[in-house]
């Protein structure tokens, strides 16, 4: 066996073994992250209304929010509710109106507070969705790493068998 072939086999074997070991750890961490998100959402006791959702969200009616995609859907509900409560205006627009009115308009102050609270809740739910998606990415990359590592190990074994 040539020195180059032996070095290649050793490198492939080491890289493959490291990847096969790291892949399941990554996948397990991704699953753990999703479990933590699910547990936190469960503690928040968020449920979709039993009726009155738009058609594209009707499948969620009456369900608890326990996953990233459900958190994103509920964030849409909050976003629509905020726009309804503020007359279609964003927090920034309501704030600008309030400041233009000298900061002394009780109705605009109430709408600004509603917009702020709604947007913060919405942002928190969208953060849960993004974290869920990152967990999915880590799970997928863990699987890919494992398969790639196994292919490297097989390639190294093939090189060893060709001697």
PDB file of N, CA and C in Angstrom, residues 21-118:
ATOM      1  N   UNK A  21     -20.060   9.910  14.693  1.00  0.00           N
ATOM      2  CA  UNK A  21     -20.262  10.162  16.126  1.00  0.00           C
ATOM      3  C   UNK A  21     -20.989  11.486  16.361  1.00  0.00           C
ATOM      4  N   UNK A  22     -20.647  12.514  15.590  1.00  0.00           N
ATOM      5  CA  UNK A  22     -21.221  13.845  15.805  1.00  0.00           C
ATOM      6  C   UNK A  22     -22.653  13.968  15.282  1.00  0.00           C
ATOM      7  N   UNK A  23     -22.969  13.276  14.207  1.00  0.00           N
ATOM      8  CA  UNK A  23     -24.299  13.399  13.598  1.00  0.00           C
ATOM      9  C   UNK A  23     -25.442  13.092  14.546  1.00  0.00           C
ATOM     10  N   UNK A  24     -25.434  11.952  15.210  1.00  0.00           N
ATOM     11  CA  UNK A  24     -26.522  11.654  16.145  1.00  0.00           C
ATOM     12  C   UNK A  24     -26.584  12.636  17.320  1.00  0.00           C
ATOM     13  N   UNK A  25     -25.433  13.143  17.731  1.00  0.00           N
ATOM     14  CA  UNK A  25     -25.432  14.139  18.819  1.00  0.00           C
ATOM     15  C   UNK A  25     -26.148  15.405  18.346  1.00  0.00           C
ATOM     16  N   UNK A  26     -25.833  15.826  17.136  1.00  0.00           N
ATOM     17  CA  UNK A  26     -26.513  17.004  16.585  1.00  0.00           C
ATOM     18  C   UNK A  26     -28.013  16.772  16.477  1.00  0.00           C
ATOM     19  N   UNK A  27     -28.405  15.637  15.953  1.00  0.00           N
ATOM     20  CA  UNK A  27     -29.831  15.340  15.805  1.00  0.00           C
ATOM     21  C   UNK A  27     -30.516  15.312  17.166  1.00  0.00           C
ATOM     22  N   UNK A  28     -29.849  14.724  18.154  1.00  0.00           N
ATOM     23  CA  UNK A  28     -30.424  14.669  19.502  1.00  0.00           C
ATOM     24  C   UNK A  28     -30.578  16.069  20.086  1.00  0.00           C
ATOM     25  N   UNK A  29     -29.597  16.952  19.843  1.00  0.00           N
ATOM     26  CA  UNK A  29     -29.686  18.332  20.343  1.00  0.00           C
ATOM     27  C   UNK A  29     -30.823  19.083  19.653  1.00  0.00           C
ATOM     28  N   UNK A  30     -31.011  18.833  18.369  1.00  0.00           N
ATOM     29  CA  UNK A  30     -32.121  19.458  17.661  1.00  0.00           C
ATOM     30  C   UNK A  30     -33.460  19.000  18.207  1.00  0.00           C
ATOM     31  N   UNK A  31     -33.566  17.711  18.483  1.00  0.00           N
ATOM     32  CA  UNK A  31     -34.808  17.186  19.077  1.00  0.00           C
ATOM     33  C   UNK A  31     -35.013  17.741  20.487  1.00  0.00           C
ATOM     34  N   UNK A  32     -33.929  17.877  21.229  1.00  0.00           N
ATOM     35  CA  UNK A  32     -34.031  18.448  22.576  1.00  0.00           C
ATOM     36  C   UNK A  32     -34.514  19.901  22.498  1.00  0.00           C
ATOM     37  N   UNK A  33     -33.992  20.662  21.554  1.00  0.00           N
ATOM     38  CA  UNK A  33     -34.415  22.055  21.389  1.00  0.00           C
ATOM     39  C   UNK A  33     -35.905  22.129  21.083  1.00  0.00           C
ATOM     40  N   UNK A  34     -36.361  21.281  20.193  1.00  0.00           N
ATOM     41  CA  UNK A  34     -37.801  21.268  19.882  1.00  0.00           C
ATOM     42  C   UNK A  34     -38.620  20.890  21.112  1.00  0.00           C
ATOM     43  N   UNK A  35     -38.124  19.955  21.911  1.00  0.00           N
ATOM     44  CA  UNK A  35     -38.828  19.578  23.138  1.00  0.00           C
ATOM     45  C   UNK A  35     -38.905  20.731  24.122  1.00  0.00           C
ATOM     46  N   UNK A  36     -37.827  21.494  24.232  1.00  0.00           N
ATOM     47  CA  UNK A  36     -37.821  22.649  25.131  1.00  0.00           C
ATOM     48  C   UNK A  36     -38.814  23.711  24.660  1.00  0.00           C
ATOM     49  N   UNK A  37     -38.860  23.933  23.359  1.00  0.00           N
ATOM     50  CA  UNK A  37     -39.818  24.898  22.809  1.00  0.00           C
ATOM     51  C   UNK A  37     -41.240  24.425  23.079  1.00  0.00           C
ATOM     52  N   UNK A  38     -41.503  23.152  22.849  1.00  0.00           N
ATOM     53  CA  UNK A  38     -42.835  22.582  23.096  1.00  0.00           C
ATOM     54  C   UNK A  38     -43.213  22.745  24.574  1.00  0.00           C
ATOM     55  N   UNK A  39     -42.273  22.462  25.473  1.00  0.00           N
ATOM     56  CA  UNK A  39     -42.549  22.593  26.909  1.00  0.00           C
ATOM     57  C   UNK A  39     -42.861  24.034  27.283  1.00  0.00           C
ATOM     58  N   UNK A  40     -42.105  24.970  26.741  1.00  0.00           N
ATOM     59  CA  UNK A  40     -42.350  26.387  27.062  1.00  0.00           C
ATOM     60  C   UNK A  40     -43.689  26.840  26.498  1.00  0.00           C
ATOM     61  N   UNK A  41     -43.998  26.445  25.285  1.00  0.00           N
ATOM     62  CA  UNK A  41     -45.298  26.811  24.720  1.00  0.00           C
ATOM     63  C   UNK A  41     -46.432  26.192  25.535  1.00  0.00           C
ATOM     64  N   UNK A  42     -46.251  24.962  25.995  1.00  0.00           N
ATOM     65  CA  UNK A  42     -47.266  24.307  26.828  1.00  0.00           C
ATOM     66  C   UNK A  42     -47.478  25.111  28.122  1.00  0.00           C
ATOM     67  N   UNK A  43     -46.379  25.560  28.741  1.00  0.00           N
ATOM     68  CA  UNK A  43     -46.484  26.354  29.979  1.00  0.00           C
ATOM     69  C   UNK A  43     -47.219  27.672  29.749  1.00  0.00           C
ATOM     70  N   UNK A  44     -47.140  28.192  28.535  1.00  0.00           N
ATOM     71  CA  UNK A  44     -47.824  29.450  28.228  1.00  0.00           C
ATOM     72  C   UNK A  44     -49.338  29.258  28.064  1.00  0.00           C
ATOM     73  N   UNK A  45     -49.778  28.032  27.892  1.00  0.00           N
ATOM     74  CA  UNK A  45     -51.203  27.691  27.780  1.00  0.00           C
ATOM     75  C   UNK A  45     -51.921  28.542  26.733  1.00  0.00           C
ATOM     76  N   UNK A  46     -51.341  28.598  25.544  1.00  0.00           N
ATOM     77  CA  UNK A  46     -51.928  29.352  24.431  1.00  0.00           C
ATOM     78  C   UNK A  46     -52.784  28.406  23.612  1.00  0.00           C
ATOM     79  N   UNK A  47     -54.009  28.825  23.327  1.00  0.00           N
ATOM     80  CA  UNK A  47     -54.911  28.026  22.489  1.00  0.00           C
ATOM     81  C   UNK A  47     -55.541  28.913  21.434  1.00  0.00           C
ATOM     82  N   UNK A  48     -55.724  28.345  20.277  1.00  0.00           N
ATOM     83  CA  UNK A  48     -56.444  29.051  19.224  1.00  0.00           C
ATOM     84  C   UNK A  48     -57.914  29.144  19.618  1.00  0.00           C
ATOM     85  N   UNK A  49     -58.602  30.202  19.202  1.00  0.00           N
ATOM     86  CA  UNK A  49     -60.039  30.279  19.461  1.00  0.00           C
ATOM     87  C   UNK A  49     -60.766  29.100  18.818  1.00  0.00           C
ATOM     88  N   UNK A  50     -61.888  28.720  19.398  1.00  0.00           N
ATOM     89  CA  UNK A  50     -62.666  27.603  18.891  1.00  0.00           C
ATOM     90  C   UNK A  50     -63.387  27.891  17.592  1.00  0.00           C
ATOM     91  N   UNK A  51     -63.550  29.159  17.279  1.00  0.00           N
ATOM     92  CA  UNK A  51     -64.191  29.537  16.018  1.00  0.00           C
ATOM     93  C   UNK A  51     -63.779  30.962  15.668  1.00  0.00           C
ATOM     94  N   UNK A  52     -64.074  31.330  14.446  1.00  0.00           N
ATOM     95  CA  UNK A  52     -63.817  32.694  14.015  1.00  0.00           C
ATOM     96  C   UNK A  52     -62.462  32.935  13.375  1.00  0.00           C
ATOM     97  N   UNK A  53     -61.682  31.895  13.176  1.00  0.00           N
ATOM     98  CA  UNK A  53     -60.388  32.082  12.520  1.00  0.00           C
ATOM     99  C   UNK A  53     -60.586  32.200  11.013  1.00  0.00           C
ATOM    100  N   UNK A  54     -59.668  32.888  10.340  1.00  0.00           N
ATOM    101  CA  UNK A  54     -59.746  32.938   8.877  1.00  0.00           C
ATOM    102  C   UNK A  54     -59.598  31.532   8.288  1.00  0.00           C
ATOM    103  N   UNK A  55     -60.055  31.363   7.092  1.00  0.00           N
ATOM    104  CA  UNK A  55     -60.074  30.043   6.452  1.00  0.00           C
ATOM    105  C   UNK A  55     -58.709  29.371   6.449  1.00  0.00           C
ATOM    106  N   UNK A  56     -57.637  30.135   6.209  1.00  0.00           N
ATOM    107  CA  UNK A  56     -56.310  29.510   6.129  1.00  0.00           C
ATOM    108  C   UNK A  56     -55.797  29.028   7.485  1.00  0.00           C
ATOM    109  N   UNK A  57     -56.440  29.456   8.562  1.00  0.00           N
ATOM    110  CA  UNK A  57     -56.041  29.017   9.906  1.00  0.00           C
ATOM    111  C   UNK A  57     -57.097  28.144  10.577  1.00  0.00           C
ATOM    112  N   UNK A  58     -58.174  27.845   9.869  1.00  0.00           N
ATOM    113  CA  UNK A  58     -59.293  27.098  10.451  1.00  0.00           C
ATOM    114  C   UNK A  58     -58.884  25.738  11.008  1.00  0.00           C
ATOM    115  N   UNK A  59     -57.886  25.117  10.446  1.00  0.00           N
ATOM    116  CA  UNK A  59     -57.442  23.799  10.927  1.00  0.00           C
ATOM    117  C   UNK A  59     -56.903  23.875  12.358  1.00  0.00           C
ATOM    118  N   UNK A  60     -56.532  25.058  12.804  1.00  0.00           N
ATOM    119  CA  UNK A  60     -55.973  25.239  14.151  1.00  0.00           C
ATOM    120  C   UNK A  60     -57.037  25.500  15.221  1.00  0.00           C
ATOM    121  N   UNK A  61     -58.274  25.720  14.813  1.00  0.00           N
ATOM    122  CA  UNK A  61     -59.322  26.111  15.758  1.00  0.00           C
ATOM    123  C   UNK A  61     -59.386  25.174  16.957  1.00  0.00           C
ATOM    124  N   UNK A  62     -59.345  25.772  18.151  1.00  0.00           N
ATOM    125  CA  UNK A  62     -59.465  25.024  19.388  1.00  0.00           C
ATOM    126  C   UNK A  62     -58.223  24.258  19.812  1.00  0.00           C
ATOM    127  N   UNK A  63     -57.171  24.278  19.032  1.00  0.00           N
ATOM    128  CA  UNK A  63     -55.955  23.528  19.354  1.00  0.00           C
ATOM    129  C   UNK A  63     -55.001  24.358  20.214  1.00  0.00           C
ATOM    130  N   UNK A  64     -54.227  23.654  21.015  1.00  0.00           N
ATOM    131  CA  UNK A  64     -53.177  24.305  21.787  1.00  0.00           C
ATOM    132  C   UNK A  64     -52.007  24.623  20.872  1.00  0.00           C
ATOM    133  N   UNK A  65     -51.275  25.679  21.205  1.00  0.00           N
ATOM    134  CA  UNK A  65     -50.070  26.048  20.467  1.00  0.00           C
ATOM    135  C   UNK A  65     -48.904  25.313  21.114  1.00  0.00           C
ATOM    136  N   UNK A  66     -48.357  24.318  20.398  1.00  0.00           N
ATOM    137  CA  UNK A  66     -47.290  23.476  20.953  1.00  0.00           C
ATOM    138  C   UNK A  66     -46.078  23.324  20.033  1.00  0.00           C
ATOM    139  N   UNK A  67     -46.168  23.814  18.815  1.00  0.00           N
ATOM    140  CA  UNK A  67     -45.074  23.659  17.863  1.00  0.00           C
ATOM    141  C   UNK A  67     -44.705  25.016  17.275  1.00  0.00           C
ATOM    142  N   UNK A  68     -43.554  25.057  16.636  1.00  0.00           N
ATOM    143  CA  UNK A  68     -43.127  26.281  15.967  1.00  0.00           C
ATOM    144  C   UNK A  68     -44.107  26.749  14.900  1.00  0.00           C
ATOM    145  N   UNK A  69     -44.546  25.861  14.005  1.00  0.00           N
ATOM    146  CA  UNK A  69     -45.515  26.300  12.996  1.00  0.00           C
ATOM    147  C   UNK A  69     -46.829  26.802  13.610  1.00  0.00           C
ATOM    148  N   UNK A  70     -47.272  26.191  14.707  1.00  0.00           N
ATOM    149  CA  UNK A  70     -48.472  26.683  15.374  1.00  0.00           C
ATOM    150  C   UNK A  70     -48.222  28.058  15.993  1.00  0.00           C
ATOM    151  N   UNK A  71     -47.023  28.269  16.542  1.00  0.00           N
ATOM    152  CA  UNK A  71     -46.675  29.578  17.113  1.00  0.00           C
ATOM    153  C   UNK A  71     -46.709  30.644  16.021  1.00  0.00           C
ATOM    154  N   UNK A  72     -46.200  30.297  14.852  1.00  0.00           N
ATOM    155  CA  UNK A  72     -46.222  31.246  13.730  1.00  0.00           C
ATOM    156  C   UNK A  72     -47.662  31.571  13.318  1.00  0.00           C
ATOM    157  N   UNK A  73     -48.494  30.558  13.254  1.00  0.00           N
ATOM    158  CA  UNK A  73     -49.900  30.776  12.889  1.00  0.00           C
ATOM    159  C   UNK A  73     -50.593  31.654  13.927  1.00  0.00           C
ATOM    160  N   UNK A  74     -50.314  31.409  15.215  1.00  0.00           N
ATOM    161  CA  UNK A  74     -50.940  32.223  16.257  1.00  0.00           C
ATOM    162  C   UNK A  74     -50.422  33.659  16.195  1.00  0.00           C
ATOM    163  N   UNK A  75     -49.172  33.837  15.810  1.00  0.00           N
ATOM    164  CA  UNK A  75     -48.621  35.180  15.632  1.00  0.00           C
ATOM    165  C   UNK A  75     -49.393  35.927  14.547  1.00  0.00           C
ATOM    166  N   UNK A  76     -49.838  35.193  13.519  1.00  0.00           N
ATOM    167  CA  UNK A  76     -50.663  35.814  12.472  1.00  0.00           C
ATOM    168  C   UNK A  76     -51.992  36.297  13.061  1.00  0.00           C
ATOM    169  N   UNK A  77     -52.566  35.484  13.939  1.00  0.00           N
ATOM    170  CA  UNK A  77     -53.827  35.869  14.584  1.00  0.00           C
ATOM    171  C   UNK A  77     -53.619  37.153  15.382  1.00  0.00           C
ATOM    172  N   UNK A  78     -52.545  37.193  16.162  1.00  0.00           N
ATOM    173  CA  UNK A  78     -52.263  38.385  16.963  1.00  0.00           C
ATOM    174  C   UNK A  78     -52.042  39.595  16.060  1.00  0.00           C
ATOM    175  N   UNK A  79     -51.283  39.403  14.993  1.00  0.00           N
ATOM    176  CA  UNK A  79     -51.030  40.508  14.068  1.00  0.00           C
ATOM    177  C   UNK A  79     -52.316  41.091  13.504  1.00  0.00           C
ATOM    178  N   UNK A  80     -53.237  40.225  13.136  1.00  0.00           N
ATOM    179  CA  UNK A  80     -54.529  40.704  12.611  1.00  0.00           C
ATOM    180  C   UNK A  80     -55.332  41.411  13.696  1.00  0.00           C
ATOM    181  N   UNK A  81     -55.304  40.861  14.907  1.00  0.00           N
ATOM    182  CA  UNK A  81     -56.035  41.492  16.005  1.00  0.00           C
ATOM    183  C   UNK A  81     -55.477  42.871  16.331  1.00  0.00           C
ATOM    184  N   UNK A  82     -54.162  42.999  16.298  1.00  0.00           N
ATOM    185  CA  UNK A  82     -53.536  44.299  16.570  1.00  0.00           C
ATOM    186  C   UNK A  82     -53.947  45.309  15.512  1.00  0.00           C
ATOM    187  N   UNK A  83     -53.899  44.908  14.256  1.00  0.00           N
ATOM    188  CA  UNK A  83     -54.289  45.838  13.192  1.00  0.00           C
ATOM    189  C   UNK A  83     -55.760  46.244  13.310  1.00  0.00           C
ATOM    190  N   UNK A  84     -56.595  45.312  13.720  1.00  0.00           N
ATOM    191  CA  UNK A  84     -58.007  45.647  13.935  1.00  0.00           C
ATOM    192  C   UNK A  84     -58.143  46.650  15.076  1.00  0.00           C
ATOM    193  N   UNK A  85     -57.442  46.404  16.169  1.00  0.00           N
ATOM    194  CA  UNK A  85     -57.537  47.274  17.351  1.00  0.00           C
ATOM    195  C   UNK A  85     -56.964  48.663  17.104  1.00  0.00           C
ATOM    196  N   UNK A  86     -56.013  48.770  16.186  1.00  0.00           N
ATOM    197  CA  UNK A  86     -55.371  50.062  15.945  1.00  0.00           C
ATOM    198  C   UNK A  86     -55.864  50.735  14.670  1.00  0.00           C
ATOM    199  N   UNK A  87     -56.917  50.209  14.098  1.00  0.00           N
ATOM    200  CA  UNK A  87     -57.432  50.801  12.870  1.00  0.00           C
ATOM    201  C   UNK A  87     -56.501  50.608  11.686  1.00  0.00           C
ATOM    202  N   UNK A  88     -55.776  49.492  11.683  1.00  0.00           N
ATOM    203  CA  UNK A  88     -54.891  49.184  10.570  1.00  0.00           C
ATOM    204  C   UNK A  88     -53.529  49.838  10.661  1.00  0.00           C
ATOM    205  N   UNK A  89     -53.220  50.448  11.796  1.00  0.00           N
ATOM    206  CA  UNK A  89     -51.942  51.147  11.948  1.00  0.00           C
ATOM    207  C   UNK A  89     -50.971  50.327  12.795  1.00  0.00           C
ATOM    208  N   UNK A  90     -49.707  50.525  12.507  1.00  0.00           N
ATOM    209  CA  UNK A  90     -48.658  49.860  13.267  1.00  0.00           C
ATOM    210  C   UNK A  90     -48.375  50.635  14.553  1.00  0.00           C
ATOM    211  N   UNK A  91     -47.564  50.025  15.421  1.00  0.00           N
ATOM    212  CA  UNK A  91     -47.151  50.700  16.653  1.00  0.00           C
ATOM    213  C   UNK A  91     -46.481  52.033  16.324  1.00  0.00           C
ATOM    214  N   UNK A  92     -45.593  52.024  15.345  1.00  0.00           N
ATOM    215  CA  UNK A  92     -44.874  53.249  14.980  1.00  0.00           C
ATOM    216  C   UNK A  92     -45.830  54.330  14.487  1.00  0.00           C
ATOM    217  N   UNK A  93     -46.818  53.945  13.714  1.00  0.00           N
ATOM    218  CA  UNK A  93     -47.776  54.926  13.202  1.00  0.00           C
ATOM    219  C   UNK A  93     -48.633  55.505  14.322  1.00  0.00           C
ATOM    220  N   UNK A  94     -49.088  54.652  15.225  1.00  0.00           N
ATOM    221  CA  UNK A  94     -49.898  55.130  16.355  1.00  0.00           C
ATOM    222  C   UNK A  94     -49.054  56.028  17.262  1.00  0.00           C
ATOM    223  N   UNK A  95     -47.802  55.643  17.498  1.00  0.00           N
ATOM    224  CA  UNK A  95     -46.904  56.460  18.313  1.00  0.00           C
ATOM    225  C   UNK A  95     -46.685  57.827  17.689  1.00  0.00           C
ATOM    226  N   UNK A  96     -46.483  57.848  16.366  1.00  0.00           N
ATOM    227  CA  UNK A  96     -46.290  59.128  15.681  1.00  0.00           C
ATOM    228  C   UNK A  96     -47.526  60.012  15.835  1.00  0.00           C
ATOM    229  N   UNK A  97     -48.710  59.409  15.726  1.00  0.00           N
ATOM    230  CA  UNK A  97     -49.947  60.185  15.914  1.00  0.00           C
ATOM    231  C   UNK A  97     -50.046  60.721  17.336  1.00  0.00           C
ATOM    232  N   UNK A  98     -49.694  59.882  18.297  1.00  0.00           N
ATOM    233  CA  UNK A  98     -49.751  60.294  19.697  1.00  0.00           C
ATOM    234  C   UNK A  98     -48.799  61.454  19.962  1.00  0.00           C
ATOM    235  N   UNK A  99     -47.592  61.368  19.454  1.00  0.00           N
ATOM    236  CA  UNK A  99     -46.632  62.457  19.660  1.00  0.00           C
ATOM    237  C   UNK A  99     -47.079  63.719  18.936  1.00  0.00           C
ATOM    238  N   UNK A 100     -47.666  63.564  17.743  1.00  0.00           N
ATOM    239  CA  UNK A 100     -48.175  64.718  17.009  1.00  0.00           C
ATOM    240  C   UNK A 100     -49.312  65.392  17.770  1.00  0.00           C
ATOM    241  N   UNK A 101     -50.048  64.595  18.560  1.00  0.00           N
ATOM    242  CA  UNK A 101     -51.151  65.147  19.363  1.00  0.00           C
ATOM    243  C   UNK A 101     -50.653  65.666  20.708  1.00  0.00           C
ATOM    244  N   UNK A 102     -49.346  65.709  20.884  1.00  0.00           N
ATOM    245  CA  UNK A 102     -48.791  66.232  22.128  1.00  0.00           C
ATOM    246  C   UNK A 102     -48.715  65.206  23.241  1.00  0.00           C
ATOM    247  N   UNK A 103     -48.992  63.939  22.935  1.00  0.00           N
ATOM    248  CA  UNK A 103     -48.894  62.882  23.931  1.00  0.00           C
ATOM    249  C   UNK A 103     -50.029  62.866  24.945  1.00  0.00           C
ATOM    250  N   UNK A 104     -51.072  63.585  24.656  1.00  0.00           N
ATOM    251  CA  UNK A 104     -52.162  63.730  25.635  1.00  0.00           C
ATOM    252  C   UNK A 104     -53.484  63.120  25.177  1.00  0.00           C
ATOM    253  N   UNK A 105     -53.458  62.217  24.224  1.00  0.00           N
ATOM    254  CA  UNK A 105     -54.684  61.608  23.715  1.00  0.00           C
ATOM    255  C   UNK A 105     -54.825  60.208  24.324  1.00  0.00           C
ATOM    256  N   UNK A 106     -55.816  60.039  25.199  1.00  0.00           N
ATOM    257  CA  UNK A 106     -55.989  58.774  25.922  1.00  0.00           C
ATOM    258  C   UNK A 106     -56.296  57.614  24.971  1.00  0.00           C
ATOM    259  N   UNK A 107     -57.095  57.870  23.942  1.00  0.00           N
ATOM    260  CA  UNK A 107     -57.432  56.802  22.998  1.00  0.00           C
ATOM    261  C   UNK A 107     -56.193  56.340  22.234  1.00  0.00           C
ATOM    262  N   UNK A 108     -55.389  57.294  21.760  1.00  0.00           N
ATOM    263  CA  UNK A 108     -54.166  56.924  21.049  1.00  0.00           C
ATOM    264  C   UNK A 108     -53.167  56.234  21.982  1.00  0.00           C
ATOM    265  N   UNK A 109     -53.107  56.665  23.234  1.00  0.00           N
ATOM    266  CA  UNK A 109     -52.217  56.006  24.201  1.00  0.00           C
ATOM    267  C   UNK A 109     -52.645  54.562  24.415  1.00  0.00           C
ATOM    268  N   UNK A 110     -53.948  54.331  24.508  1.00  0.00           N
ATOM    269  CA  UNK A 110     -54.465  52.974  24.679  1.00  0.00           C
ATOM    270  C   UNK A 110     -54.158  52.117  23.444  1.00  0.00           C
ATOM    271  N   UNK A 111     -54.343  52.687  22.273  1.00  0.00           N
ATOM    272  CA  UNK A 111     -54.037  51.943  21.048  1.00  0.00           C
ATOM    273  C   UNK A 111     -52.544  51.648  20.926  1.00  0.00           C
ATOM    274  N   UNK A 112     -51.734  52.609  21.344  1.00  0.00           N
ATOM    275  CA  UNK A 112     -50.284  52.390  21.299  1.00  0.00           C
ATOM    276  C   UNK A 112     -49.895  51.244  22.229  1.00  0.00           C
ATOM    277  N   UNK A 113     -50.472  51.219  23.426  1.00  0.00           N
ATOM    278  CA  UNK A 113     -50.172  50.144  24.375  1.00  0.00           C
ATOM    279  C   UNK A 113     -50.646  48.793  23.839  1.00  0.00           C
ATOM    280  N   UNK A 114     -51.812  48.786  23.228  1.00  0.00           N
ATOM    281  CA  UNK A 114     -52.328  47.558  22.620  1.00  0.00           C
ATOM    282  C   UNK A 114     -51.390  47.080  21.513  1.00  0.00           C
ATOM    283  N   UNK A 115     -50.959  48.010  20.667  1.00  0.00           N
ATOM    284  CA  UNK A 115     -50.058  47.660  19.574  1.00  0.00           C
ATOM    285  C   UNK A 115     -48.724  47.135  20.114  1.00  0.00           C
ATOM    286  N   UNK A 116     -48.204  47.797  21.143  1.00  0.00           N
ATOM    287  CA  UNK A 116     -46.934  47.368  21.719  1.00  0.00           C
ATOM    288  C   UNK A 116     -47.040  45.965  22.302  1.00  0.00           C
ATOM    289  N   UNK A 117     -48.059  45.745  23.111  1.00  0.00           N
ATOM    290  CA  UNK A 117     -48.234  44.432  23.744  1.00  0.00           C
ATOM    291  C   UNK A 117     -48.428  43.347  22.686  1.00  0.00           C
ATOM    292  N   UNK A 118     -49.270  43.614  21.710  1.00  0.00           N
ATOM    293  CA  UNK A 118     -49.519  42.636  20.655  1.00  0.00           C
ATOM    294  C   UNK A 118     -48.273  42.332  19.846  1.00  0.00           C
TER     295      UNK A 118
END
